[in-house]
Amino acid sequence: MTEILNPANGVVVADVDYATAAGVDSVVRRAREAFPEWSRATPGERSARIAALAAAMESRADEYVRTETAQTGKPLRLSREFDVPGSIDNALFFSGAARNLEGKASAEWDGTHTSLIRREPIGVVGSIAPWNYPLQMAMWKILPAISAGNTIVLKPAEITPLTALMVAEDARTAGIPDGVVSVIVGTGPEVGEALVSHPGVDMVSFTGSTPVGKRVMELATRDVKRVHLELGGKAPFVVFDDANLDAAVQGAAAGALINTGQDCTAATRAYVQRPLYEAFVEQVADLFGRIVVGDPLVDSTDLGPLISRRQQERVAAFVERARDAGAKVRVGGSIPGGDLACGAYYTPTVITDAGQDSEIVRSEVFGPVLVVLPFDSDDQGLELANDTVYGLAASAWTTDVFRALRAQREIRAGCVWINDHIPIASEMPHGGFKQSGFGKDMSTYSFEEYTQVKHVSLDITGVAAKPWHRTIFGEKS
Ligand code: NAD
């Protein structure tokens, strides 16, 4: 048994059994057995079962909210208004998407055959998810896979498996056949690697850090499995000198601090054009200083703890190294004591005077830390924004439509917000460029990625000697 700890106070929330590599084999076998029937279910049948899953989750939404908060430490407000309703909305979206396969029109493209395009499920999907949004990540993986007719084995992060396990229970309640949705709990190196490498898995869908994503891709390559990777980010936040400063300051605090900064799209590098730079730093530091860090169960709490003591040490070490390298900590930069000493808390932190090539600007910190840097010309601002190995998300802040149009075109990221940072919608794709991975979550783009395209060609002439046979053996028949 392994203890799942509440990072807000170190209290044990649950005990779970971690599986072993042998356990992976039996779960994958069950998923393979379930595939033929589920893949042949009509889109309408799959849609109805997914709608029933949404209803089952809705009927115990409060339990989801409390469990998600207990295992992650995120404020109840965030679980209640974002994670849980967002996940149920996602289920409703994919219930609709299941009935909406699109493709090219069938036609007699060469005049002698009718071509059909089929979008078919891939088979068994082996999926691995991170700890920052355990419920949402589970849903983003499970829903497109099963709505397209695949079966899935999901391994949630070993420290936050509880809400994914609840989804597997609700899938049963919803009448989704046994083996279609399986959740297996265990460590990455043992269970994760066994899943990705299993010959019975046809597609690997991974959300997590870029280094682990590279390992997953390497393992999946051996059997040429389809790979879908949602990896790390280091989102730029570009403020031009005509921006609405109040909006940019609010947006930076919300975008950097959501989920205690443990968000792959979080605003982490604010580039502010020189005329607004000082005012932006001052106001954003002031707002960060007024954020209420505390018990996730209390309504007035804005920011909960980090996910673990380990993450707390990691974030603190990043900030210390930035300080040692000459950066200035304008606010925050400490582990709070007193009542908060019992949890993995870290104060909201604004850093300035860091070099573009410094670690704090280049590496993913995954904590409540925003670095602010100045720029002069528009060209320079956009260049600095793109100066990263990541490309998951970005935002640009301006009231000039031409600057906005230029920024959305030139920033190399899978999502660019203009005058906001973070909002997502089930209908819209989420996924990266560059080392943030490839593949999209949510939306019909994600649904299509869990299908494979088949071309079916039917002869419509009925003649034995087809015109193209001449190329092979002349006029003989
Ligand atoms: P992580 O990469 O450490 O772990 C992610 C998952 O991979 C966990 O389930 C873990 O058990 C598993 N894992 C670890 N080693 C493995 C291995 N050798 N083989 C197979 N599986 C293995 O990431 P994390 O710390 O859980 O989450 C934070 C990271 O996730 C950040 O980098 C963040 O940017 C990223 N993330 C990305 C997105 C996105 O949509 N792009 C969304 C959320 C989080």
Short mmCIF file of C-alpha atoms and ligand atoms in Angstrom, two decimals:
data_model
loop_
_atom_site.label_atom_id
_atom_site.label_comp_id
_atom_site.label_asym_id
_atom_site.label_seq_id
_atom_site.Cartn_x
_atom_site.Cartn_y
_atom_site.Cartn_z
CA MET A 1 0.00 0.00 0.00
CA THR A 2 1.20 3.50 -0.79
CA GLU A 3 -0.11 6.58 0.95
CA ILE A 4 -1.62 9.44 -1.05
CA LEU A 5 -0.85 12.62 0.89
CA ASN A 6 -2.67 15.93 1.05
CA PRO A 7 0.07 18.49 0.25
CA ALA A 8 -1.76 21.15 2.28
CA ASN A 9 -1.07 19.36 5.57
CA GLY A 10 0.70 16.06 4.94
CA VAL A 11 -2.34 14.06 6.07
CA VAL A 12 -2.96 10.68 4.40
CA VAL A 13 -5.97 10.93 2.04
CA ALA A 14 -6.02 7.30 0.88
CA ASP A 15 -3.93 4.18 0.50
CA VAL A 16 -3.55 2.66 -2.92
CA ASP A 17 -1.93 -0.46 -4.26
CA TYR A 18 0.58 0.19 -7.00
CA ALA A 19 0.45 -2.29 -9.87
CA THR A 20 3.43 -4.10 -11.28
CA ALA A 21 4.55 -4.71 -14.85
CA ALA A 22 2.70 -8.08 -14.72
CA GLY A 23 -0.48 -6.22 -13.77
CA VAL A 24 -0.11 -4.06 -16.87
CA ASP A 25 -0.15 -7.16 -19.04
CA SER A 26 -3.49 -8.41 -17.73
CA VAL A 27 -5.13 -4.97 -17.98
CA VAL A 28 -3.92 -4.50 -21.57
CA ARG A 29 -5.24 -7.95 -22.47
CA ARG A 30 -8.65 -7.02 -21.13
CA ALA A 31 -8.58 -3.79 -23.15
CA ARG A 32 -7.73 -5.80 -26.30
CA GLU A 33 -10.62 -8.19 -25.64
CA ALA A 34 -13.01 -5.27 -25.22
CA PHE A 35 -11.89 -3.55 -28.42
CA PRO A 36 -13.82 -5.50 -31.11
CA GLU A 37 -17.22 -4.96 -29.51
CA TRP A 38 -16.65 -1.33 -28.52
CA SER A 39 -15.18 -0.42 -31.92
CA ARG A 40 -18.25 -1.90 -33.63
CA ALA A 41 -20.74 -0.12 -31.36
CA THR A 42 -22.59 2.54 -33.32
CA PRO A 43 -21.53 6.15 -32.80
CA GLY A 44 -24.93 6.70 -31.21
CA GLU A 45 -24.36 3.90 -28.69
CA ARG A 46 -20.94 5.26 -27.74
CA SER A 47 -22.35 8.76 -27.49
CA ALA A 48 -25.11 7.61 -25.11
CA ARG A 49 -22.66 5.84 -22.83
CA ILE A 50 -20.40 8.91 -22.65
CA ALA A 51 -23.39 11.12 -21.88
CA ALA A 52 -24.24 8.67 -19.08
CA LEU A 53 -20.67 9.01 -17.80
CA ALA A 54 -21.14 12.81 -17.67
CA ALA A 55 -24.38 12.29 -15.73
CA ALA A 56 -22.75 9.87 -13.28
CA MET A 57 -19.96 12.35 -12.64
CA GLU A 58 -22.42 15.22 -12.24
CA SER A 59 -24.35 13.23 -9.65
CA ARG A 60 -21.30 13.16 -7.37
CA ALA A 61 -19.63 16.37 -8.50
CA ASP A 62 -19.06 17.45 -4.92
CA GLU A 63 -17.15 14.25 -4.13
CA TYR A 64 -14.95 14.89 -7.19
CA VAL A 65 -14.33 18.47 -6.01
CA ARG A 66 -13.30 17.37 -2.52
CA THR A 67 -11.16 14.47 -3.68
CA GLU A 68 -9.36 16.56 -6.30
CA THR A 69 -8.62 19.23 -3.71
CA ALA A 70 -7.50 16.68 -1.12
CA GLN A 71 -5.00 14.96 -3.40
CA THR A 72 -3.59 18.13 -5.06
CA GLY A 73 -4.09 20.91 -2.52
CA LYS A 74 -5.76 23.14 -5.09
CA PRO A 75 -8.32 25.54 -3.61
CA LEU A 76 -11.87 24.19 -3.51
CA ARG A 77 -12.85 27.22 -5.58
CA LEU A 78 -10.63 26.05 -8.45
CA SER A 79 -11.78 22.43 -8.28
CA ARG A 80 -15.41 23.51 -8.09
CA GLU A 81 -15.38 26.15 -10.80
CA PHE A 82 -12.79 24.80 -13.20
CA ASP A 83 -11.57 21.20 -12.88
CA VAL A 84 -14.83 19.38 -12.24
CA PRO A 85 -17.30 21.34 -14.43
CA GLY A 86 -14.64 21.51 -17.17
CA SER A 87 -14.28 17.72 -17.09
CA ILE A 88 -18.03 17.13 -17.25
CA ASP A 89 -18.32 19.63 -20.11
CA ASN A 90 -15.59 17.72 -21.89
CA ALA A 91 -17.57 14.50 -21.56
CA LEU A 92 -20.64 16.19 -23.01
CA PHE A 93 -18.58 17.57 -25.89
CA PHE A 94 -17.15 14.14 -26.76
CA SER A 95 -20.56 12.57 -26.45
CA GLY A 96 -21.49 14.85 -29.35
CA ALA A 97 -18.21 14.40 -31.22
CA ALA A 98 -18.71 10.60 -31.20
CA ARG A 99 -21.54 11.09 -33.71
CA ASN A 100 -19.71 13.51 -35.91
CA LEU A 101 -17.08 11.74 -38.02
CA GLU A 102 -16.07 13.99 -40.89
CA GLY A 103 -14.07 13.35 -44.03
CA LYS A 104 -13.71 13.85 -47.73
CA ALA A 105 -16.73 13.16 -49.92
CA SER A 106 -16.81 9.76 -51.62
CA ALA A 107 -16.33 10.29 -55.35
CA GLU A 108 -15.07 8.79 -58.62
CA TRP A 109 -11.76 10.62 -58.41
CA ASP A 110 -10.15 8.75 -61.34
CA GLY A 111 -13.39 8.07 -63.18
CA THR A 112 -13.21 4.29 -62.81
CA HIS A 113 -13.40 3.75 -59.04
CA THR A 114 -15.44 5.06 -56.21
CA SER A 115 -13.30 6.05 -53.24
CA LEU A 116 -14.53 5.92 -49.68
CA ILE A 117 -12.67 7.38 -46.73
CA ARG A 118 -13.15 5.63 -43.41
CA ARG A 119 -11.93 6.91 -40.06
CA GLU A 120 -11.32 3.86 -37.89
CA PRO A 121 -10.27 3.50 -34.28
CA ILE A 122 -6.64 2.59 -33.69
CA GLY A 123 -7.04 -0.10 -31.02
CA VAL A 124 -5.77 -0.04 -27.46
CA VAL A 125 -4.47 3.33 -26.27
CA GLY A 126 -1.91 3.35 -23.47
CA SER A 127 -2.09 6.70 -21.77
CA ILE A 128 -0.02 8.41 -19.08
CA ALA A 129 -1.05 11.57 -17.24
CA PRO A 130 0.57 14.10 -14.88
CA TRP A 131 -0.42 15.29 -11.39
CA ASN A 132 -1.26 18.93 -11.97
CA TYR A 133 -4.86 18.49 -13.18
CA PRO A 134 -5.45 14.79 -12.43
CA LEU A 135 -9.15 14.74 -13.34
CA GLN A 136 -8.98 16.96 -16.39
CA MET A 137 -5.93 15.16 -17.77
CA ALA A 138 -7.65 11.80 -17.31
CA MET A 139 -10.71 13.07 -19.17
CA TRP A 140 -8.67 14.68 -21.97
CA LYS A 141 -7.09 11.26 -22.56
CA ILE A 142 -10.05 8.94 -22.04
CA LEU A 143 -12.79 10.82 -23.90
CA PRO A 144 -11.40 11.26 -27.42
CA ALA A 145 -10.03 7.71 -27.30
CA ILE A 146 -13.30 5.99 -26.39
CA SER A 147 -15.60 8.27 -28.38
CA ALA A 148 -13.63 7.24 -31.48
CA GLY A 149 -14.08 3.54 -30.62
CA ASN A 150 -10.74 2.73 -28.99
CA THR A 151 -10.24 1.18 -25.59
CA ILE A 152 -7.83 2.80 -23.14
CA VAL A 153 -5.55 1.93 -20.27
CA LEU A 154 -4.71 5.09 -18.34
CA LYS A 155 -1.92 5.45 -15.82
CA PRO A 156 -2.47 8.60 -13.75
CA ALA A 157 0.41 10.16 -11.83
CA GLU A 158 1.14 7.86 -8.92
CA ILE A 159 0.71 10.66 -6.36
CA THR A 160 -2.75 11.76 -7.60
CA PRO A 161 -4.68 8.68 -8.83
CA LEU A 162 -7.94 9.14 -6.91
CA THR A 163 -10.20 11.08 -9.28
CA ALA A 164 -9.10 9.00 -12.29
CA LEU A 165 -10.12 5.89 -10.32
CA MET A 166 -13.51 7.53 -9.68
CA VAL A 167 -13.91 8.07 -13.45
CA ALA A 168 -13.28 4.35 -14.04
CA GLU A 169 -16.03 3.54 -11.49
CA ASP A 170 -18.41 6.01 -13.15
CA ALA A 171 -17.64 4.51 -16.56
CA ARG A 172 -18.96 1.20 -15.19
CA THR A 173 -22.02 2.95 -13.72
CA ALA A 174 -22.60 4.50 -17.16
CA GLY A 175 -22.69 1.05 -18.80
CA ILE A 176 -19.38 1.39 -20.62
CA PRO A 177 -18.31 -2.24 -21.06
CA ASP A 178 -15.60 -3.73 -18.89
CA GLY A 179 -12.14 -3.23 -20.38
CA VAL A 180 -13.02 -0.10 -22.38
CA VAL A 181 -11.76 2.28 -19.67
CA SER A 182 -9.11 0.88 -17.32
CA VAL A 183 -7.09 2.87 -14.82
CA ILE A 184 -3.90 1.35 -13.52
CA VAL A 185 -1.88 2.98 -10.76
CA GLY A 186 1.87 2.72 -10.44
CA THR A 187 5.18 4.46 -10.90
CA GLY A 188 6.43 5.81 -14.22
CA PRO A 189 9.60 3.74 -14.55
CA GLU A 190 7.78 0.47 -13.75
CA VAL A 191 4.12 0.67 -14.78
CA GLY A 192 4.48 3.60 -17.22
CA GLU A 193 7.29 1.97 -19.17
CA ALA A 194 5.59 -1.45 -19.15
CA LEU A 195 2.45 0.16 -20.59
CA VAL A 196 4.21 2.14 -23.31
CA SER A 197 6.30 -0.87 -24.32
CA HIS A 198 3.48 -3.42 -24.26
CA PRO A 199 3.01 -5.03 -27.67
CA GLY A 200 -0.76 -5.03 -27.12
CA VAL A 201 -0.84 -1.21 -27.05
CA ASP A 202 -1.36 0.43 -30.45
CA MET A 203 -1.13 4.10 -29.52
CA VAL A 204 0.62 5.97 -26.74
CA SER A 205 -0.81 9.21 -25.48
CA PHE A 206 1.32 11.01 -22.92
CA THR A 207 1.02 14.26 -20.97
CA GLY A 208 3.92 15.22 -18.77
CA SER A 209 7.39 16.70 -18.84
CA THR A 210 9.51 16.94 -21.96
CA PRO A 211 12.34 14.65 -20.70
CA VAL A 212 9.88 11.84 -19.83
CA GLY A 213 8.05 12.48 -23.13
CA LYS A 214 11.30 11.82 -24.98
CA ARG A 215 11.72 8.51 -23.13
CA VAL A 216 8.11 7.54 -23.89
CA MET A 217 8.61 8.33 -27.56
CA GLU A 218 11.78 6.25 -27.65
CA LEU A 219 9.97 3.24 -26.16
CA ALA A 220 6.97 3.63 -28.46
CA THR A 221 9.21 3.78 -31.53
CA ARG A 222 10.22 0.15 -31.13
CA ASP A 223 6.83 -1.07 -32.35
CA VAL A 224 6.05 2.04 -34.43
CA LYS A 225 3.17 2.94 -32.16
CA ARG A 226 1.16 6.07 -32.83
CA VAL A 227 2.46 8.73 -30.41
CA HIS A 228 0.64 11.74 -29.00
CA LEU A 229 2.70 13.99 -26.70
CA GLU A 230 1.58 16.94 -24.58
CA LEU A 231 4.74 18.19 -22.88
CA GLY A 232 6.18 21.08 -20.94
CA GLY A 233 5.84 24.79 -21.54
CA LYS A 234 7.38 28.15 -20.69
CA ALA A 235 4.74 30.52 -21.94
CA PRO A 236 5.70 34.08 -22.86
CA PHE A 237 3.42 36.99 -21.98
CA VAL A 238 4.22 39.94 -24.27
CA VAL A 239 3.01 43.39 -23.22
CA PHE A 240 3.28 46.08 -25.91
CA ASP A 241 3.46 49.74 -24.90
CA ASP A 242 -0.14 50.53 -25.95
CA ALA A 243 -1.58 47.70 -23.79
CA ASN A 244 -4.24 48.26 -21.16
CA LEU A 245 -1.89 48.07 -18.17
CA ASP A 246 -4.55 47.09 -15.61
CA ALA A 247 -5.71 44.24 -17.82
CA ALA A 248 -2.13 43.05 -18.37
CA VAL A 249 -1.34 43.13 -14.64
CA GLN A 250 -4.50 41.22 -13.71
CA GLY A 251 -3.90 38.78 -16.57
CA ALA A 252 -0.30 38.17 -15.51
CA ALA A 253 -1.28 37.34 -11.93
CA ALA A 254 -4.13 35.05 -12.98
CA GLY A 255 -2.09 33.44 -15.77
CA ALA A 256 1.00 32.88 -13.64
CA LEU A 257 -0.67 31.75 -10.44
CA ILE A 258 -3.43 29.43 -11.65
CA ASN A 259 -3.03 26.07 -9.92
CA THR A 260 -0.11 27.55 -7.94
CA GLY A 261 1.70 27.99 -11.25
CA GLN A 262 1.64 24.23 -11.90
CA ASP A 263 0.08 24.66 -15.30
CA CYS A 264 1.85 23.85 -18.54
CA THR A 265 0.41 26.99 -20.18
CA ALA A 266 1.03 29.31 -17.19
CA ALA A 267 2.45 32.75 -17.92
CA THR A 268 6.06 32.43 -16.85
CA ARG A 269 8.05 34.99 -18.86
CA ALA A 270 6.52 38.47 -19.06
CA TYR A 271 8.23 40.66 -21.67
CA VAL A 272 7.13 44.25 -21.19
CA GLN A 273 7.92 47.08 -23.60
CA ARG A 274 10.16 49.65 -21.94
CA PRO A 275 7.63 52.51 -21.41
CA LEU A 276 5.35 50.22 -19.34
CA TYR A 277 8.05 48.08 -17.71
CA GLU A 278 8.52 49.80 -14.33
CA ALA A 279 4.80 50.36 -13.76
CA PHE A 280 4.03 46.75 -14.72
CA VAL A 281 6.66 45.36 -12.30
CA GLU A 282 5.44 47.54 -9.47
CA GLN A 283 1.74 46.72 -9.97
CA VAL A 284 2.19 43.02 -10.59
CA ALA A 285 4.43 42.70 -7.49
CA ASP A 286 1.78 44.55 -5.48
CA LEU A 287 -0.97 42.21 -6.67
CA PHE A 288 1.16 39.08 -6.08
CA GLY A 289 1.77 40.36 -2.54
CA ARG A 290 -1.98 40.56 -1.90
CA ILE A 291 -2.74 36.98 -3.02
CA VAL A 292 -4.00 34.93 -0.08
CA VAL A 293 -1.96 31.75 0.33
CA GLY A 294 -3.58 29.23 2.61
CA ASP A 295 -5.82 26.31 3.38
CA PRO A 296 -7.49 25.09 0.16
CA LEU A 297 -10.71 24.37 2.06
CA VAL A 298 -11.19 28.00 3.09
CA ASP A 299 -13.20 30.10 0.63
CA SER A 300 -11.01 33.17 0.91
CA THR A 301 -7.88 31.23 -0.13
CA ASP A 302 -6.52 32.18 -3.54
CA LEU A 303 -3.48 29.94 -3.69
CA GLY A 304 -2.97 26.47 -2.27
CA PRO A 305 0.27 24.57 -1.77
CA LEU A 306 2.47 23.02 -4.42
CA ILE A 307 1.86 19.36 -5.11
CA SER A 308 4.50 18.00 -2.72
CA ARG A 309 7.42 18.82 -0.47
CA ARG A 310 9.64 17.71 -3.32
CA GLN A 311 8.10 20.28 -5.66
CA GLN A 312 8.38 22.93 -2.93
CA GLU A 313 12.12 22.24 -2.61
CA ARG A 314 12.49 22.27 -6.39
CA VAL A 315 10.79 25.66 -6.80
CA ALA A 316 12.72 27.17 -3.87
CA ALA A 317 15.99 25.93 -5.38
CA PHE A 318 15.17 27.53 -8.76
CA VAL A 319 14.57 30.89 -7.04
CA GLU A 320 17.75 30.60 -4.96
CA ARG A 321 19.82 29.87 -8.05
CA ALA A 322 18.24 32.87 -9.81
CA ARG A 323 19.15 35.06 -6.81
CA ASP A 324 22.71 33.72 -6.83
CA ALA A 325 22.93 34.55 -10.53
CA GLY A 326 22.05 38.21 -9.84
CA ALA A 327 18.28 38.31 -10.39
CA LYS A 328 16.13 40.41 -8.03
CA VAL A 329 13.19 38.92 -6.15
CA ARG A 330 10.62 41.76 -6.07
CA VAL A 331 8.07 39.90 -3.95
CA GLY A 332 7.76 36.39 -2.53
CA GLY A 333 10.64 33.99 -2.95
CA SER A 334 10.13 32.17 0.33
CA ILE A 335 8.63 29.15 2.03
CA PRO A 336 6.05 30.52 4.48
CA GLY A 337 6.19 29.48 8.12
CA GLY A 338 3.58 29.65 10.89
CA ASP A 339 0.31 27.93 10.07
CA LEU A 340 1.53 27.19 6.58
CA ALA A 341 4.64 25.28 7.68
CA CYS A 342 2.56 22.09 7.69
CA GLY A 343 2.14 22.11 3.89
CA ALA A 344 4.10 22.46 0.65
CA TYR A 345 3.41 26.19 0.33
CA TYR A 346 5.44 28.77 -1.59
CA THR A 347 4.83 32.50 -1.81
CA PRO A 348 3.82 34.13 -5.13
CA THR A 349 7.08 35.40 -6.57
CA VAL A 350 8.04 38.09 -9.09
CA ILE A 351 11.60 38.12 -10.38
CA THR A 352 13.35 40.81 -12.44
CA ASP A 353 16.87 41.45 -13.70
CA ALA A 354 17.34 37.89 -14.91
CA GLY A 355 19.25 37.33 -18.16
CA GLN A 356 17.43 35.88 -21.15
CA ASP A 357 19.85 32.94 -21.02
CA SER A 358 19.45 32.30 -17.31
CA GLU A 359 17.91 29.11 -15.97
CA ILE A 360 14.89 30.88 -14.47
CA VAL A 361 13.97 32.24 -17.92
CA ARG A 362 14.65 29.05 -19.85
CA SER A 363 13.55 26.15 -17.63
CA GLU A 364 10.09 25.10 -16.55
CA VAL A 365 9.81 25.94 -12.81
CA PHE A 366 6.19 24.77 -12.32
CA GLY A 367 5.49 27.03 -9.38
CA PRO A 368 4.04 30.49 -8.61
CA VAL A 369 6.96 32.35 -10.16
CA LEU A 370 6.81 35.06 -12.84
CA VAL A 371 9.94 36.53 -14.40
CA VAL A 372 9.59 40.01 -15.93
CA LEU A 373 11.99 41.31 -18.58
CA PRO A 374 11.94 44.55 -20.62
CA PHE A 375 12.12 44.89 -24.42
CA ASP A 376 12.44 47.82 -26.81
CA SER A 377 11.20 47.17 -30.37
CA ASP A 378 8.25 44.99 -31.37
CA ASP A 379 10.69 42.80 -33.30
CA GLN A 380 12.72 42.22 -30.15
CA GLY A 381 9.65 41.38 -28.03
CA LEU A 382 8.51 38.73 -30.48
CA GLU A 383 12.02 37.36 -30.88
CA LEU A 384 12.44 36.97 -27.11
CA ALA A 385 9.01 35.31 -26.84
CA ASN A 386 10.09 32.72 -29.42
CA ASP A 387 13.53 32.21 -27.87
CA THR A 388 12.67 28.92 -26.13
CA VAL A 389 12.63 25.21 -26.87
CA TYR A 390 8.96 25.15 -25.84
CA GLY A 391 5.90 26.23 -27.83
CA LEU A 392 2.75 25.35 -25.93
CA ALA A 393 1.06 28.70 -25.28
CA ALA A 394 1.64 32.44 -25.29
CA SER A 395 -0.20 35.72 -24.98
CA ALA A 396 0.17 39.21 -26.40
CA TRP A 397 -1.30 42.35 -24.88
CA THR A 398 -2.06 45.34 -27.09
CA THR A 399 -4.91 47.58 -28.16
CA ASP A 400 -3.50 47.90 -31.70
CA VAL A 401 -5.14 45.44 -34.07
CA PHE A 402 -2.10 45.28 -36.36
CA ARG A 403 0.24 44.42 -33.50
CA ALA A 404 -2.25 41.76 -32.36
CA LEU A 405 -2.45 40.28 -35.83
CA ARG A 406 1.33 40.22 -36.14
CA ALA A 407 1.79 38.61 -32.71
CA GLN A 408 -0.73 35.82 -33.29
CA ARG A 409 0.96 35.02 -36.61
CA GLU A 410 4.59 35.17 -35.48
CA ILE A 411 4.55 33.56 -32.06
CA ARG A 412 5.38 29.89 -32.43
CA ALA A 413 3.03 28.19 -30.00
CA GLY A 414 0.00 25.92 -30.18
CA CYS A 415 -2.21 28.56 -28.58
CA VAL A 416 -1.87 32.35 -28.66
CA TRP A 417 -4.19 34.47 -26.56
CA ILE A 418 -4.67 38.16 -27.27
CA ASN A 419 -5.44 40.26 -24.17
CA ASP A 420 -6.00 37.20 -21.99
CA HIS A 421 -4.04 34.16 -20.85
CA ILE A 422 -5.32 30.66 -19.90
CA PRO A 423 -8.97 30.26 -21.03
CA ILE A 424 -9.68 26.94 -22.70
CA ALA A 425 -12.80 25.45 -24.28
CA SER A 426 -13.77 21.84 -24.98
CA GLU A 427 -14.41 22.82 -28.61
CA MET A 428 -10.89 24.20 -29.17
CA PRO A 429 -7.61 22.26 -29.50
CA HIS A 430 -4.88 22.30 -26.88
CA GLY A 431 -1.38 21.16 -27.80
CA GLY A 432 2.14 22.27 -28.48
CA PHE A 433 4.71 23.21 -31.07
CA LYS A 434 8.43 22.43 -30.80
CA GLN A 435 9.48 20.51 -27.65
CA SER A 436 6.04 21.02 -26.11
CA GLY A 437 5.08 18.01 -28.19
CA PHE A 438 2.60 17.23 -30.91
CA GLY A 439 -0.96 16.12 -30.96
CA LYS A 440 -4.01 17.97 -29.72
CA ASP A 441 -6.21 17.43 -26.68
CA MET A 442 -9.90 18.42 -26.62
CA SER A 443 -11.89 19.45 -29.74
CA THR A 444 -12.56 17.46 -32.89
CA TYR A 445 -8.83 17.67 -33.72
CA SER A 446 -8.14 15.41 -30.77
CA PHE A 447 -11.02 13.10 -31.70
CA GLU A 448 -9.51 12.67 -35.18
CA GLU A 449 -6.08 11.89 -33.75
CA TYR A 450 -7.49 8.80 -32.09
CA THR A 451 -8.64 7.54 -35.49
CA GLN A 452 -6.75 6.29 -38.52
CA VAL A 453 -7.72 7.05 -42.09
CA LYS A 454 -8.47 4.18 -44.46
CA HIS A 455 -8.99 4.59 -48.18
CA VAL A 456 -11.37 2.06 -49.73
CA SER A 457 -11.40 1.95 -53.55
CA LEU A 458 -14.17 0.14 -55.46
CA ASP A 459 -13.98 -0.61 -59.17
CA ILE A 460 -17.13 0.71 -60.90
CA THR A 461 -16.41 -0.50 -64.45
CA GLY A 462 -16.81 -4.26 -64.05
CA VAL A 463 -14.30 -4.84 -66.90
CA ALA A 464 -11.50 -7.39 -66.62
CA ALA A 465 -8.96 -5.45 -68.69
CA LYS A 466 -8.65 -2.18 -66.86
CA PRO A 467 -7.02 0.71 -68.75
CA TRP A 468 -4.08 0.88 -66.29
CA HIS A 469 -3.15 -2.83 -66.94
CA ARG A 470 -1.56 -1.68 -70.24
CA THR A 471 1.24 -0.16 -68.22
CA ILE A 472 2.09 -3.61 -66.84
CA PHE A 473 1.51 -6.06 -69.71
CA GLY A 474 0.46 -4.12 -72.83
CA GLU A 475 -2.70 -5.21 -74.67
CA LYS A 476 -2.63 -8.92 -73.57
CA SER A 477 -5.77 -10.22 -71.96
P1 NAD B 1 6.32 13.77 -15.38
O1 NAD B 1 6.82 13.78 -16.78
O2 NAD B 1 7.32 13.63 -14.29
O3 NAD B 1 5.26 12.60 -15.15
C1 NAD B 1 4.14 12.48 -15.98
C2 NAD B 1 3.68 11.05 -15.94
O4 NAD B 1 4.70 10.23 -16.52
C3 NAD B 1 3.42 10.47 -14.55
O5 NAD B 1 2.27 9.65 -14.61
C4 NAD B 1 4.66 9.64 -14.29
O6 NAD B 1 4.43 8.54 -13.42
C5 NAD B 1 4.97 9.13 -15.67
N1 NAD B 1 6.36 8.72 -15.88
C6 NAD B 1 7.47 9.14 -15.23
N2 NAD B 1 8.56 8.51 -15.71
C7 NAD B 1 8.13 7.68 -16.69
C8 NAD B 1 8.78 6.76 -17.56
N3 NAD B 1 10.11 6.56 -17.52
N4 NAD B 1 8.04 6.07 -18.45
C9 NAD B 1 6.70 6.25 -18.52
N5 NAD B 1 6.03 7.09 -17.69
C10 NAD B 1 6.73 7.81 -16.80
O7 NAD B 1 5.43 15.09 -15.23
P2 NAD B 1 4.70 15.62 -13.94
O8 NAD B 1 5.77 16.14 -13.04
O9 NAD B 1 3.73 14.61 -13.46
O10 NAD B 1 3.83 16.82 -14.56
C11 NAD B 1 4.36 18.06 -14.84
C12 NAD B 1 4.76 18.15 -16.30
O11 NAD B 1 3.63 17.88 -17.13
C13 NAD B 1 5.20 19.55 -16.67
O12 NAD B 1 6.34 19.44 -17.50
C14 NAD B 1 4.02 20.10 -17.45
O13 NAD B 1 4.33 21.13 -18.34
C15 NAD B 1 3.52 18.88 -18.13
N6 NAD B 1 2.11 19.06 -18.55
C16 NAD B 1 1.85 19.26 -19.86
C17 NAD B 1 0.54 19.46 -20.29
C18 NAD B 1 0.22 19.70 -21.73
O14 NAD B 1 -0.96 19.66 -22.08
N7 NAD B 1 1.19 19.92 -22.59
C19 NAD B 1 -0.49 19.41 -19.36
C20 NAD B 1 -0.20 19.18 -18.02
C21 NAD B 1 1.13 19.00 -17.62
#
